[in-house]
CSV table of C-alpha atoms in Angstrom, one decimal:
chain,number,residue,atom,x,y,z
X,1,UNK,CA,-31.3,59.5,22.4
X,2,UNK,CA,-29.7,57.1,19.9
X,3,UNK,CA,-30.2,57.8,16.2
X,4,UNK,CA,-27.3,56.4,14.3
X,5,UNK,CA,-26.7,53.1,12.6
X,6,UNK,CA,-23.8,52.2,14.8
X,7,UNK,CA,-25.8,52.7,18.0
X,8,UNK,CA,-28.9,50.7,17.0
X,9,UNK,CA,-29.0,48.0,19.7
X,10,UNK,CA,-31.8,45.6,18.9
X,11,UNK,CA,-30.4,42.6,20.8
X,12,UNK,CA,-33.6,42.5,22.9
X,13,UNK,CA,-35.9,42.2,19.8
X,14,UNK,CA,-37.9,39.0,19.2
X,15,UNK,CA,-40.7,40.6,17.1
X,16,UNK,CA,-40.1,42.8,14.1
X,17,UNK,CA,-42.9,45.0,12.9
X,18,UNK,CA,-42.8,46.8,9.6
X,19,UNK,CA,-45.1,49.4,8.1
X,20,UNK,CA,-45.5,48.8,4.4
X,21,UNK,CA,-45.7,51.9,2.3
X,22,UNK,CA,-42.7,54.2,2.2
X,23,UNK,CA,-41.0,51.9,4.7
X,24,UNK,CA,-40.3,48.5,3.0
X,25,UNK,CA,-39.5,50.4,-0.2
X,26,UNK,CA,-38.0,53.8,-0.7
X,27,UNK,CA,-40.3,56.8,-0.5
X,28,UNK,CA,-38.5,58.2,-3.5
X,29,UNK,CA,-40.5,55.8,-5.7
X,30,UNK,CA,-43.4,58.2,-5.1
X,31,UNK,CA,-45.9,55.3,-5.0
X,32,UNK,CA,-47.8,57.0,-2.2
X,33,UNK,CA,-48.2,60.1,-4.3
X,34,UNK,CA,-50.0,57.9,-6.9
X,35,UNK,CA,-52.2,56.4,-4.2
X,36,UNK,CA,-53.1,59.9,-2.8
X,37,UNK,CA,-54.1,61.0,-6.3
X,38,UNK,CA,-56.3,58.0,-6.6
X,39,UNK,CA,-57.9,58.8,-3.2
X,40,UNK,CA,-58.7,62.3,-4.5
X,41,UNK,CA,-60.1,60.9,-7.8
X,42,UNK,CA,-62.3,58.5,-5.8
X,43,UNK,CA,-63.8,61.4,-3.8
X,44,UNK,CA,-64.5,63.4,-6.9
X,45,UNK,CA,-66.1,60.3,-8.5
X,46,UNK,CA,-68.3,59.6,-5.5
X,47,UNK,CA,-69.3,63.1,-4.5
X,48,UNK,CA,-69.4,64.8,-7.9
X,49,UNK,CA,-67.6,67.7,-6.4
X,50,UNK,CA,-64.8,69.7,-8.1
X,51,UNK,CA,-61.3,68.7,-7.1
X,52,UNK,CA,-60.7,71.6,-4.7
X,53,UNK,CA,-64.0,71.0,-2.8
X,54,UNK,CA,-63.4,67.3,-2.7
X,55,UNK,CA,-59.9,68.0,-1.2
X,56,UNK,CA,-61.5,70.2,1.5
X,57,UNK,CA,-64.0,67.4,2.3
X,58,UNK,CA,-61.2,64.9,2.6
X,59,UNK,CA,-59.2,67.2,4.9
X,60,UNK,CA,-62.3,67.3,7.1
X,61,UNK,CA,-62.5,63.6,7.2
X,62,UNK,CA,-58.9,63.3,8.1
X,63,UNK,CA,-59.4,65.7,11.0
X,64,UNK,CA,-62.5,64.0,12.2
X,65,UNK,CA,-61.7,60.3,11.6
X,66,UNK,CA,-57.9,60.2,11.2
X,67,UNK,CA,-58.3,58.7,7.7
X,68,UNK,CA,-60.3,59.1,4.5
X,69,UNK,CA,-62.1,55.8,4.4
X,70,UNK,CA,-64.1,56.1,7.6
X,71,UNK,CA,-65.4,59.5,6.4
X,72,UNK,CA,-66.4,58.0,3.1
X,73,UNK,CA,-68.3,55.2,4.8
X,74,UNK,CA,-70.1,57.5,7.1
X,75,UNK,CA,-71.3,59.9,4.5
X,76,UNK,CA,-71.8,57.7,1.4
X,77,UNK,CA,-73.2,54.2,0.8
X,78,UNK,CA,-70.3,52.4,-0.7
X,79,UNK,CA,-68.6,49.1,0.1
X,80,UNK,CA,-65.1,49.4,1.7
X,81,UNK,CA,-63.6,47.2,-1.0
X,82,UNK,CA,-64.8,49.6,-3.7
X,83,UNK,CA,-62.6,52.4,-2.1
X,84,UNK,CA,-59.7,50.1,-1.3
X,85,UNK,CA,-59.5,48.5,-4.7
X,86,UNK,CA,-59.8,51.8,-6.5
X,87,UNK,CA,-57.1,53.7,-4.5
X,88,UNK,CA,-54.6,50.9,-4.6
X,89,UNK,CA,-54.9,50.3,-8.4
X,90,UNK,CA,-51.6,51.9,-9.2
X,91,UNK,CA,-48.6,50.8,-11.3
X,92,UNK,CA,-45.6,49.3,-9.3
X,93,UNK,CA,-43.1,49.8,-12.1
X,94,UNK,CA,-41.1,52.3,-10.1
X,95,UNK,CA,-40.8,50.1,-7.0
X,96,UNK,CA,-37.7,47.9,-7.4
X,97,UNK,CA,-37.3,44.3,-6.3
X,98,UNK,CA,-35.0,44.2,-3.3
X,99,UNK,CA,-33.0,41.0,-3.0
X,100,UNK,CA,-30.7,42.7,-0.5
X,101,UNK,CA,-33.5,43.4,1.9
X,102,UNK,CA,-34.9,39.9,1.3
X,103,UNK,CA,-31.6,38.4,2.3
X,104,UNK,CA,-31.3,40.5,5.5
X,105,UNK,CA,-34.9,39.8,6.5
X,106,UNK,CA,-34.2,36.1,6.0
X,107,UNK,CA,-31.5,36.1,8.7
X,108,UNK,CA,-33.0,38.4,11.3
X,109,UNK,CA,-33.7,36.4,14.4
X,110,UNK,CA,-37.3,36.4,15.5
X,111,UNK,CA,-40.7,36.7,14.0
X,112,UNK,CA,-41.5,39.3,11.4
X,113,UNK,CA,-44.8,41.0,10.5
X,114,UNK,CA,-46.2,43.8,8.4
X,115,UNK,CA,-48.5,46.3,10.2
X,116,UNK,CA,-50.1,48.5,7.5
X,117,UNK,CA,-53.1,50.9,7.0
X,118,UNK,CA,-53.3,49.5,3.4
X,119,UNK,CA,-55.6,46.7,2.3
X,120,UNK,CA,-54.9,43.0,2.3
X,121,UNK,CA,-54.7,42.9,-1.5
X,122,UNK,CA,-52.4,45.9,-1.7
X,123,UNK,CA,-50.0,44.3,0.9
X,124,UNK,CA,-50.0,41.0,-0.9
X,125,UNK,CA,-49.4,42.5,-4.3
X,126,UNK,CA,-46.6,44.8,-3.1
X,127,UNK,CA,-44.7,42.4,-0.9
X,128,UNK,CA,-44.8,39.9,-3.8
X,129,UNK,CA,-43.5,42.6,-6.2
X,130,UNK,CA,-40.6,43.6,-3.9
X,131,UNK,CA,-39.8,39.9,-3.5
X,132,UNK,CA,-40.1,39.7,0.3
X,133,UNK,CA,-43.5,38.2,0.9
X,134,UNK,CA,-42.1,34.9,2.2
X,135,UNK,CA,-40.2,36.7,5.0
X,136,UNK,CA,-43.3,37.6,7.0
X,137,UNK,CA,-45.4,35.4,9.2
X,138,UNK,CA,-48.4,37.6,8.8
X,139,UNK,CA,-49.8,41.0,7.7
X,140,UNK,CA,-52.1,43.0,9.9
X,141,UNK,CA,-54.0,45.1,7.3
X,142,UNK,CA,-56.9,47.6,7.4
X,143,UNK,CA,-59.5,44.9,7.1
X,144,UNK,CA,-58.1,43.0,10.0
X,145,UNK,CA,-58.3,46.3,12.0
X,146,UNK,CA,-62.0,46.6,11.2
X,147,UNK,CA,-61.2,49.6,9.0
X,148,UNK,CA,-59.8,51.6,12.0
X,149,UNK,CA,-56.3,52.8,10.9
X,150,UNK,CA,-53.2,53.5,12.9
X,151,UNK,CA,-52.6,55.5,15.0
X,152,UNK,CA,-55.8,54.6,16.9
X,153,UNK,CA,-54.8,52.7,20.1
X,154,UNK,CA,-57.4,49.9,19.6
X,155,UNK,CA,-55.8,49.0,16.4
X,156,UNK,CA,-52.4,48.4,18.1
X,157,UNK,CA,-54.2,46.3,20.7
X,158,UNK,CA,-55.8,44.2,18.1
X,159,UNK,CA,-52.6,43.7,16.2
X,160,UNK,CA,-50.7,42.7,19.4
X,161,UNK,CA,-53.4,40.2,20.3
X,162,UNK,CA,-53.6,38.8,16.8
X,163,UNK,CA,-49.9,38.1,16.5
X,164,UNK,CA,-49.3,37.4,20.2
X,165,UNK,CA,-46.3,39.7,20.5
X,166,UNK,CA,-44.6,41.2,23.5
X,167,UNK,CA,-44.3,45.0,23.0
X,168,UNK,CA,-41.1,45.4,25.0
X,169,UNK,CA,-39.5,42.7,22.9
X,170,UNK,CA,-40.6,44.4,19.6
X,171,UNK,CA,-39.3,47.0,17.2
X,172,UNK,CA,-41.6,49.0,14.9
X,173,UNK,CA,-40.3,50.5,11.7
X,174,UNK,CA,-42.5,53.3,10.3
X,175,UNK,CA,-42.4,56.4,8.1
X,176,UNK,CA,-44.9,58.2,10.2
X,177,UNK,CA,-43.9,59.9,13.5
X,178,UNK,CA,-47.5,59.9,14.7
X,179,UNK,CA,-47.9,56.1,14.1
X,180,UNK,CA,-44.8,55.5,16.3
X,181,UNK,CA,-46.1,57.5,19.3
X,182,UNK,CA,-48.5,54.9,20.7
X,183,UNK,CA,-46.0,52.1,19.9
X,184,UNK,CA,-43.5,53.9,22.1
X,185,UNK,CA,-46.1,54.2,24.9
X,186,UNK,CA,-46.6,50.4,24.7
X,187,UNK,CA,-42.9,49.9,25.2
X,188,UNK,CA,-41.8,49.1,21.6
X,189,UNK,CA,-38.5,50.3,20.2
X,190,UNK,CA,-39.3,52.8,17.5
X,191,UNK,CA,-37.5,53.5,14.2
X,192,UNK,CA,-38.5,56.3,11.9
X,193,UNK,CA,-37.7,55.5,8.2
X,194,UNK,CA,-37.5,57.9,5.3
X,195,UNK,CA,-35.8,61.0,3.9
X,196,UNK,CA,-37.4,63.1,6.6
X,197,UNK,CA,-36.3,60.8,9.5
X,198,UNK,CA,-33.0,62.5,10.4
X,199,UNK,CA,-34.8,65.9,10.9
X,200,UNK,CA,-37.2,64.4,13.5
X,201,UNK,CA,-36.9,65.6,17.0
X,202,UNK,CA,-39.9,63.6,18.4
X,203,UNK,CA,-39.0,62.2,21.8
X,204,UNK,CA,-40.8,58.9,21.1
X,205,UNK,CA,-38.6,58.2,18.1
X,206,UNK,CA,-35.6,56.2,19.3
X,207,UNK,CA,-33.8,55.6,16.0
X,208,UNK,CA,-33.9,57.3,12.6
X,209,UNK,CA,-32.7,56.2,9.2
X,210,UNK,CA,-33.2,57.3,5.6
X,211,UNK,CA,-33.1,53.8,4.3
X,212,UNK,CA,-34.2,50.5,6.0
X,213,UNK,CA,-31.7,48.1,4.5
X,214,UNK,CA,-28.5,49.7,5.7
X,215,UNK,CA,-30.0,50.2,9.2
X,216,UNK,CA,-30.9,46.5,9.5
X,217,UNK,CA,-27.4,45.5,8.2
X,218,UNK,CA,-25.6,47.6,10.8
X,219,UNK,CA,-27.9,47.0,13.8
X,220,UNK,CA,-26.8,44.8,16.7
X,221,UNK,CA,-29.3,41.9,16.9
X,222,UNK,CA,-29.5,38.6,18.7
X,223,UNK,CA,-27.3,35.8,17.3
X,224,UNK,CA,-28.3,35.5,13.7
X,225,UNK,CA,-30.1,32.4,12.4
X,226,UNK,CA,-28.0,30.1,10.3
């Protein structure tokens, strides 16, 4: 199974799908750690529970629903935006602008999209901060998914219908192994991104890379746009 930069053959790709957090910027920025802390703080705020009990409650929601927000909505009378705005209210000062990634995205042949479990506002703010917002034709965010996150299969189906993509002519870049599994079942080429990627042995992961930019730079693609 190919997993090196030199063997990344993406010449069949017309549609480029990118997860947002810990994929379009380095995981080493620890931005997701800040978001997880905000999620915990929100649960404490809403439930009034001590931190440890709130953490246990969240783990139960993750097991039952696959994400925190669906559990919050089932058990508590809050608006989804209240949760999403709170947990994504984090500083971006450790996330660098990335002109090199911007330049590579600009010349990749085909249509480029973001497919994220984050909110619309979070995606807009972060893509603008990194300096790559103009490189994407669209963002499929949690609100567009009716608050049903990856890896639920219906969310992939909604995203595919929304963008009108062909899965077998698509590549999906993700930092989560489990979020790549259904993508592979649909026929997408899968790329696991992040410091953990090279340790992955999951059969549904076709390529692995620590950093996105050098992978894109080295990959074989269709004739580049001029």
